[in-house]
XYZ file of C-alpha atoms in Angstrom:
464
model
C 75.313 0.239 32.297
C 74.310 3.026 29.953
C 70.864 4.560 30.152
C 69.285 5.462 26.816
C 65.743 6.193 25.682
C 63.443 3.213 25.274
C 64.602 1.007 22.439
C 62.969 2.245 19.215
C 62.947 -1.276 17.800
C 60.931 -2.608 20.739
C 58.305 -0.306 22.236
C 56.708 -1.281 25.521
C 53.596 -2.400 23.609
C 55.649 -4.737 21.401
C 54.344 -8.331 21.794
C 57.962 -9.499 22.066
C 58.396 -7.358 25.189
C 55.222 -8.667 26.813
C 56.133 -12.264 25.902
C 59.609 -11.851 27.394
C 58.199 -10.497 30.651
C 55.561 -13.264 30.749
C 58.300 -15.875 30.448
C 60.425 -14.179 33.123
C 57.837 -13.414 35.829
C 57.334 -16.997 37.121
C 61.027 -17.043 38.118
C 60.564 -14.131 40.523
C 59.625 -14.458 44.194
C 56.816 -11.930 43.946
C 54.890 -13.560 41.083
C 51.538 -14.619 42.591
C 50.423 -17.133 39.948
C 53.143 -19.781 40.126
C 52.057 -23.073 38.573
C 49.166 -21.450 36.709
C 48.909 -21.012 32.960
C 47.483 -17.553 32.269
C 47.447 -15.098 29.395
C 49.490 -11.940 29.909
C 48.554 -8.664 28.239
C 49.699 -5.047 28.543
C 47.056 -2.919 30.262
C 48.883 0.428 30.479
C 52.406 1.780 30.249
C 53.936 4.953 31.711
C 56.985 6.411 29.985
C 59.818 7.482 32.307
C 62.303 8.413 29.582
C 64.956 5.725 29.926
C 62.537 3.433 31.759
C 58.841 2.643 31.943
C 56.243 1.267 34.311
C 54.166 -1.515 32.765
C 50.847 -2.706 34.161
C 50.254 -6.229 32.918
C 47.061 -8.230 33.197
C 47.911 -11.828 34.129
C 44.730 -13.816 34.595
C 42.726 -11.903 37.213
C 45.801 -10.137 38.630
C 47.151 -6.745 37.598
C 50.936 -6.742 37.980
C 53.428 -3.870 38.018
C 56.715 -4.380 36.181
C 59.035 -1.361 35.958
C 61.518 -1.956 33.107
C 64.414 -0.271 31.371
C 66.435 -0.847 28.206
C 70.166 -1.206 28.724
C 73.284 -2.146 26.754
C 74.276 -4.698 29.398
C 72.218 -7.230 31.397
C 73.002 -5.679 34.779
C 71.775 -7.202 38.034
C 68.313 -8.298 36.889
C 68.025 -9.055 33.172
C 64.640 -10.021 31.775
C 65.603 -10.830 28.182
C 67.864 -9.805 25.349
C 65.805 -8.428 22.483
C 67.836 -7.490 19.451
C 71.021 -5.690 20.487
C 69.789 -4.492 23.893
C 68.692 -5.883 27.237
C 65.303 -5.464 28.837
C 65.938 -5.317 32.605
C 63.968 -5.115 35.847
C 64.135 -1.418 36.668
C 63.946 -2.049 40.419
C 67.592 -3.159 40.295
C 68.792 -0.211 38.197
C 69.780 2.996 40.012
C 68.979 5.355 37.113
C 65.534 3.832 36.670
C 64.864 3.910 40.420
C 65.712 7.639 40.396
C 63.074 8.103 37.685
C 60.522 6.302 39.875
C 61.542 8.428 42.852
C 61.230 11.644 40.836
C 57.722 10.678 39.783
C 56.732 9.883 43.386
C 58.165 13.134 44.742
C 56.547 15.239 42.012
C 59.769 16.208 40.255
C 58.774 14.351 37.071
C 55.381 14.815 35.445
C 54.035 11.709 33.720
C 50.584 11.362 32.221
C 48.565 8.920 34.315
C 50.919 9.066 37.308
C 50.574 11.203 40.433
C 53.192 11.729 43.124
C 52.518 12.685 46.734
C 55.543 13.993 48.648
C 55.435 14.414 52.429
C 59.172 15.082 52.453
C 61.839 15.109 49.776
C 63.731 11.802 49.569
C 67.480 12.057 49.073
C 68.890 11.163 45.613
C 69.139 7.447 44.936
C 72.898 6.903 45.242
C 73.828 3.242 45.646
C 70.808 0.953 45.900
C 70.196 -2.425 47.453
C 67.163 -4.585 46.726
C 65.908 -6.411 49.800
C 66.253 -10.174 49.341
C 63.591 -12.686 50.297
C 60.498 -10.513 49.884
C 57.574 -12.476 48.502
C 54.841 -10.070 47.390
C 56.591 -6.746 46.715
C 60.035 -5.408 45.830
C 61.743 -3.099 48.329
C 64.725 -0.932 47.402
C 67.016 0.787 49.913
C 68.672 3.966 48.715
C 69.488 7.559 49.632
C 72.300 9.075 51.650
C 72.387 9.152 55.474
C 74.295 12.449 55.353
C 71.938 14.200 52.929
C 68.573 15.834 53.678
C 65.955 13.107 53.383
C 68.500 10.514 54.543
C 68.260 6.841 53.730
C 64.923 5.555 52.538
C 63.243 2.334 51.498
C 60.939 2.278 48.469
C 58.355 -0.476 48.298
C 57.134 -1.288 44.774
C 53.728 -2.981 44.926
C 53.893 -5.796 42.421
C 50.201 -6.698 42.618
C 48.198 -3.539 41.936
C 44.552 -2.997 42.879
C 42.149 -0.112 42.414
C 41.631 1.995 45.514
C 43.729 3.075 48.443
C 46.601 0.893 49.587
C 46.656 1.056 53.411
C 50.435 0.931 53.435
C 50.297 4.421 51.919
C 47.146 5.831 53.515
C 47.689 4.513 57.048
C 51.421 5.219 57.190
C 50.773 8.655 55.720
C 48.140 9.427 58.362
C 50.479 8.325 61.141
C 53.326 10.386 59.677
C 51.157 13.497 59.516
C 50.082 12.828 63.119
C 53.716 12.736 64.224
C 53.644 9.095 65.359
C 57.179 8.039 66.319
C 56.406 4.320 66.230
C 56.361 4.040 62.419
C 58.992 5.012 59.826
C 57.852 8.294 58.279
C 56.316 8.171 54.813
C 58.409 10.318 52.442
C 56.497 9.970 49.159
C 54.015 7.785 47.296
C 53.162 7.100 43.667
C 49.739 6.274 42.257
C 48.495 5.550 38.741
C 45.272 5.647 36.766
C 44.267 3.025 34.223
C 41.136 2.022 32.306
C 38.738 -0.546 33.739
C 35.951 -1.147 31.263
C 34.209 2.168 30.654
C 35.686 3.706 33.802
C 39.095 4.901 34.923
C 40.407 3.662 38.267
C 43.313 4.714 40.453
C 45.616 2.706 42.703
C 48.943 2.998 44.481
C 52.165 1.761 42.876
C 54.879 2.632 45.399
C 55.545 3.945 48.895
C 58.824 5.553 49.994
C 59.507 5.605 53.743
C 62.373 6.502 56.047
C 64.895 3.706 56.507
C 65.512 2.606 60.112
C 69.307 2.269 60.542
C 70.791 -0.370 62.796
C 67.410 -2.032 63.310
C 66.861 -5.634 64.416
C 64.014 -7.732 63.074
C 61.472 -8.647 65.767
C 60.909 -12.141 64.422
C 64.628 -12.892 64.463
C 65.040 -11.530 67.995
C 62.199 -13.495 69.556
C 62.579 -16.785 67.708
C 66.311 -16.911 68.457
C 65.567 -16.171 72.098
C 62.962 -18.958 72.173
C 65.491 -21.372 70.669
C 68.142 -20.298 73.183
C 65.629 -20.848 76.006
C 65.045 -24.408 74.792
C 68.794 -24.952 74.851
C 69.076 -23.605 78.398
C 70.931 -20.374 77.656
C 68.335 -17.692 76.843
C 70.410 -14.587 77.559
C 68.794 -11.129 77.455
C 65.066 -11.210 76.728
C 63.696 -8.904 73.996
C 61.345 -6.376 75.597
C 57.829 -7.609 74.808
C 56.366 -5.088 77.277
C 57.757 -2.168 75.288
C 56.489 -3.826 72.117
C 52.977 -3.973 73.562
C 53.197 -0.278 74.423
C 54.343 0.537 70.868
C 51.357 -1.288 69.352
C 49.017 0.538 71.728
C 50.580 3.877 70.767
C 49.977 3.189 67.079
C 46.378 2.184 67.799
C 45.816 5.374 69.771
C 47.358 7.555 67.065
C 45.344 5.800 64.361
C 42.141 6.365 66.290
C 42.928 10.071 66.558
C 44.081 10.444 62.938
C 41.462 8.355 61.132
C 38.635 8.252 63.629
C 36.631 5.530 65.341
C 33.048 4.332 65.207
C 30.867 2.304 67.520
C 29.916 -0.932 65.817
C 26.335 -1.168 64.619
C 24.285 -4.355 64.355
C 25.022 -4.298 60.638
C 28.769 -4.076 61.375
C 28.555 -7.056 63.711
C 26.560 -9.100 61.221
C 29.022 -8.237 58.467
C 31.909 -9.206 60.760
C 30.326 -12.562 61.612
C 29.473 -13.248 57.980
C 33.047 -12.488 56.967
C 34.414 -14.892 59.574
C 31.966 -17.579 58.434
C 33.041 -17.126 54.839
C 36.724 -17.210 55.735
C 36.245 -20.321 57.860
C 34.437 -22.047 54.987
C 37.144 -20.881 52.567
C 39.911 -22.276 54.776
C 38.109 -25.614 55.116
C 37.779 -25.796 51.348
C 41.351 -24.712 50.579
C 42.891 -27.027 53.195
C 40.319 -29.803 53.214
C 42.857 -32.621 53.487
C 44.772 -30.968 56.319
C 41.666 -29.945 58.277
C 39.481 -32.947 57.521
C 40.070 -34.652 60.877
C 38.726 -31.542 62.647
C 35.569 -31.276 60.583
C 33.119 -31.722 63.473
C 35.010 -29.327 65.741
C 35.196 -26.661 63.021
C 31.458 -26.979 62.429
C 30.868 -26.275 66.120
C 33.266 -23.320 65.928
C 31.229 -21.934 63.026
C 28.063 -22.206 65.128
C 29.739 -20.377 68.021
C 30.354 -17.344 65.830
C 26.690 -16.474 66.310
C 27.393 -15.927 70.017
C 29.259 -12.715 69.151
C 27.349 -9.697 70.416
C 28.535 -6.150 69.840
C 32.013 -5.547 68.469
C 32.387 -2.341 70.457
C 34.631 0.357 69.027
C 36.023 -0.049 65.518
C 39.031 1.689 63.982
C 41.723 1.350 61.344
C 44.342 -1.176 62.489
C 47.531 -2.707 61.127
C 45.672 -5.742 59.810
C 48.546 -8.223 59.512
C 50.534 -7.690 62.677
C 53.178 -10.214 63.701
C 56.785 -10.202 64.834
C 58.048 -9.943 61.269
C 56.316 -6.562 60.965
C 58.224 -4.873 63.784
C 61.763 -3.555 64.123
C 63.767 -2.685 67.214
C 65.846 0.416 66.537
C 69.391 0.858 67.780
C 67.885 2.988 70.580
C 65.771 0.034 71.748
C 62.464 1.546 70.546
C 60.025 -0.611 68.579
C 58.573 0.451 65.222
C 55.711 -1.074 63.221
C 56.023 -1.658 59.466
C 54.041 -2.820 56.454
C 50.470 -1.633 56.919
C 49.420 -3.301 53.665
C 47.223 -5.885 55.419
C 46.936 -9.629 54.859
C 48.231 -10.496 51.364
C 45.346 -12.906 50.666
C 42.612 -10.394 51.567
C 41.082 -8.240 48.791
C 42.382 -4.665 48.882
C 38.941 -3.178 49.540
C 38.688 -5.201 52.779
C 41.973 -3.868 54.146
C 40.748 -0.310 54.755
C 37.677 -1.405 56.738
C 37.573 -0.412 60.421
C 37.958 -3.410 62.690
C 38.294 -4.304 66.381
C 41.820 -3.464 67.504
C 42.001 -6.869 69.193
C 42.698 -8.350 65.740
C 46.191 -6.866 65.880
C 46.641 -8.067 69.466
C 45.677 -11.588 68.424
C 48.143 -11.469 65.539
C 51.015 -10.651 67.879
C 50.044 -13.287 70.462
C 49.938 -15.895 67.716
C 53.349 -14.770 66.527
C 54.925 -15.410 69.936
C 53.377 -18.853 69.707
C 54.895 -19.271 66.261
C 58.370 -18.255 67.442
C 58.355 -21.057 70.008
C 56.884 -23.481 67.467
C 59.723 -22.683 65.087
C 62.224 -23.213 67.909
C 60.803 -26.670 68.602
C 61.103 -27.532 64.908
C 64.793 -26.617 65.102
C 65.262 -28.489 68.391
C 63.049 -31.607 68.130
C 64.290 -32.872 71.481
C 63.390 -29.635 73.228
C 60.961 -29.638 76.149
C 57.511 -28.387 75.067
C 56.869 -27.263 78.644
C 59.787 -24.834 78.441
C 58.488 -23.534 75.124
C 54.998 -23.217 76.576
C 56.281 -21.229 79.535
C 58.223 -18.955 77.166
C 55.028 -18.265 75.199
C 52.965 -17.440 78.269
C 55.601 -15.053 79.623
C 56.053 -13.161 76.329
C 52.311 -12.914 75.758
C 51.672 -11.645 79.259
C 54.482 -9.080 78.942
C 53.051 -7.865 75.654
C 49.514 -7.593 77.071
C 50.788 -5.752 80.147
C 52.635 -3.211 77.996
C 49.580 -2.725 75.807
C 47.302 -2.280 78.840
C 49.608 0.256 80.471
C 49.513 2.422 77.339
C 45.888 2.052 76.236
C 43.875 -0.123 78.586
C 43.483 -3.867 78.676
C 42.627 -5.712 75.481
C 40.042 -8.463 75.976
C 41.723 -11.845 75.826
C 38.882 -14.292 76.468
C 35.681 -13.118 74.792
C 33.854 -14.433 71.705
C 35.435 -11.832 69.410
C 38.924 -12.672 70.658
C 38.325 -16.425 70.305
C 36.879 -16.040 66.821
C 39.765 -13.888 65.610
C 42.311 -16.254 67.126
C 40.862 -19.188 65.164
C 40.467 -17.047 62.052
C 44.161 -16.152 62.161
C 45.258 -19.753 62.667
C 43.106 -20.966 59.773
C 44.509 -18.250 57.526
C 48.003 -19.450 58.442
C 47.113 -23.041 57.570
C 46.166 -21.989 54.046
C 49.214 -19.741 53.743
C 51.642 -22.459 54.832
C 49.957 -25.026 52.609
C 50.527 -22.738 49.627
C 53.956 -21.377 50.479
C 55.811 -23.448 53.128
C 54.281 -26.902 53.445
C 57.079 -28.012 55.780
C 55.755 -25.470 58.296
C 52.136 -26.596 58.027
C 52.201 -28.554 61.323
C 52.746 -25.300 63.235
C 49.416 -23.574 62.496
C 47.603 -26.890 62.112
C 48.421 -27.830 65.683
C 47.229 -24.378 66.734
C 43.851 -24.943 65.103
C 43.598 -28.334 66.798
C 44.357 -26.791 70.189
C 41.875 -23.967 69.669
C 38.879 -26.021 68.569
C 39.382 -28.587 71.339
C 40.312 -26.032 74.031
C 38.407 -25.656 77.268
C 37.300 -22.187 78.383
C 39.778 -19.947 80.242
C 42.924 -21.460 78.749
C 45.878 -19.241 78.052
C 45.193 -16.860 75.170
C 47.716 -18.488 72.845
C 45.356 -21.399 72.236
C 48.208 -23.790 73.012
C 48.462 -24.976 76.603
C 51.892 -25.213 78.152
C 51.920 -29.017 77.966
C 51.422 -29.039 74.197
C 53.683 -28.077 71.359
C 53.203 -24.316 71.029
C 52.513 -22.846 67.638
C 51.792 -19.524 66.026
């Protein structure tokens, strides 16, 4: 596919270009407004020579669409306009090199700023990660070259302010934390917002972890094998707990901590109340039978006293956010935070137990998925699997950083908050999986004190 300057017949501000992208975006996995009719308008464009970055306003969302003009459709055509093809630049090696050059500071572009912590290797052959829902990740580089293989994450939904996936990973990289892939470079942009100019991150480039195994795949397959009576080698949840504790410790040292004030605690409680009310509204049909129990849960939020020490955390930690390297060491990924939370909320210091809760729920979810695959499986076996993995994880965490509270009002509130968030997420994205978090909510709001921390007793169907 030849790379030429942007088509003179169709500039990036041409209505035909914007209309073509507007028609194409709903077919992508990352488009956040599926099923909605919204106007799409060009907010800002950044010229990369044979490619461009477009920021498009679609309803209330600001979306990033890197594009290029080519003579052939290539791997990801958007539309044919005149004699040339408008393509998604994330699938085009020459265009990805232009993005990489901007991020590493080799290319100067008005309105863009690169931040290089290390020089990424030239693009070479690229592979776009399949199945991603909110961003587009591109694997490139050369394992034999300085800078090695890397993975570039293009943030499709752009927000003003710092993206924690850049700021947090960058802080951990500078601190020498070995439990995260090192940040190589990042790209940010400025654009007008009313009478002001705002800045936000567009892309993060991190070291690629070769030979890695996905934590979610490892644990859910082991849970399924346990149900079938042949579990084999158990993934090391103790080492995983220690890895999470190491990241928490390094984050505390790199970005600081603060003792929660009364105002912090009130803000925390208010946020949980608002999120609980939001979940009940968004999933009213699914949660309607638990209305009385959820009202009591909302009242119990006022029993929360001090939050203790606050710090920057991962914010959306689960088994899908961890990798086991070929050396057996665990690494944490994707510090972007919960996709449904506003960006400004994702850089707020929080109790570290939120991350602990997220991982405990994920062990629950792995067993819940296994029971969906094996409907005749014994829930007691699944329940025992959950308890063992959770206890191993908590033991590893405690050995590295001290015990995390697993039965206090903050823990209980965050556990329910996470389950309610999952109900809304599944309702919007995977309705077939809705019973998993819904059963978790039911178990949590009807649970007696001092049950296992998963919120799903061993004699019930375990869920995330």
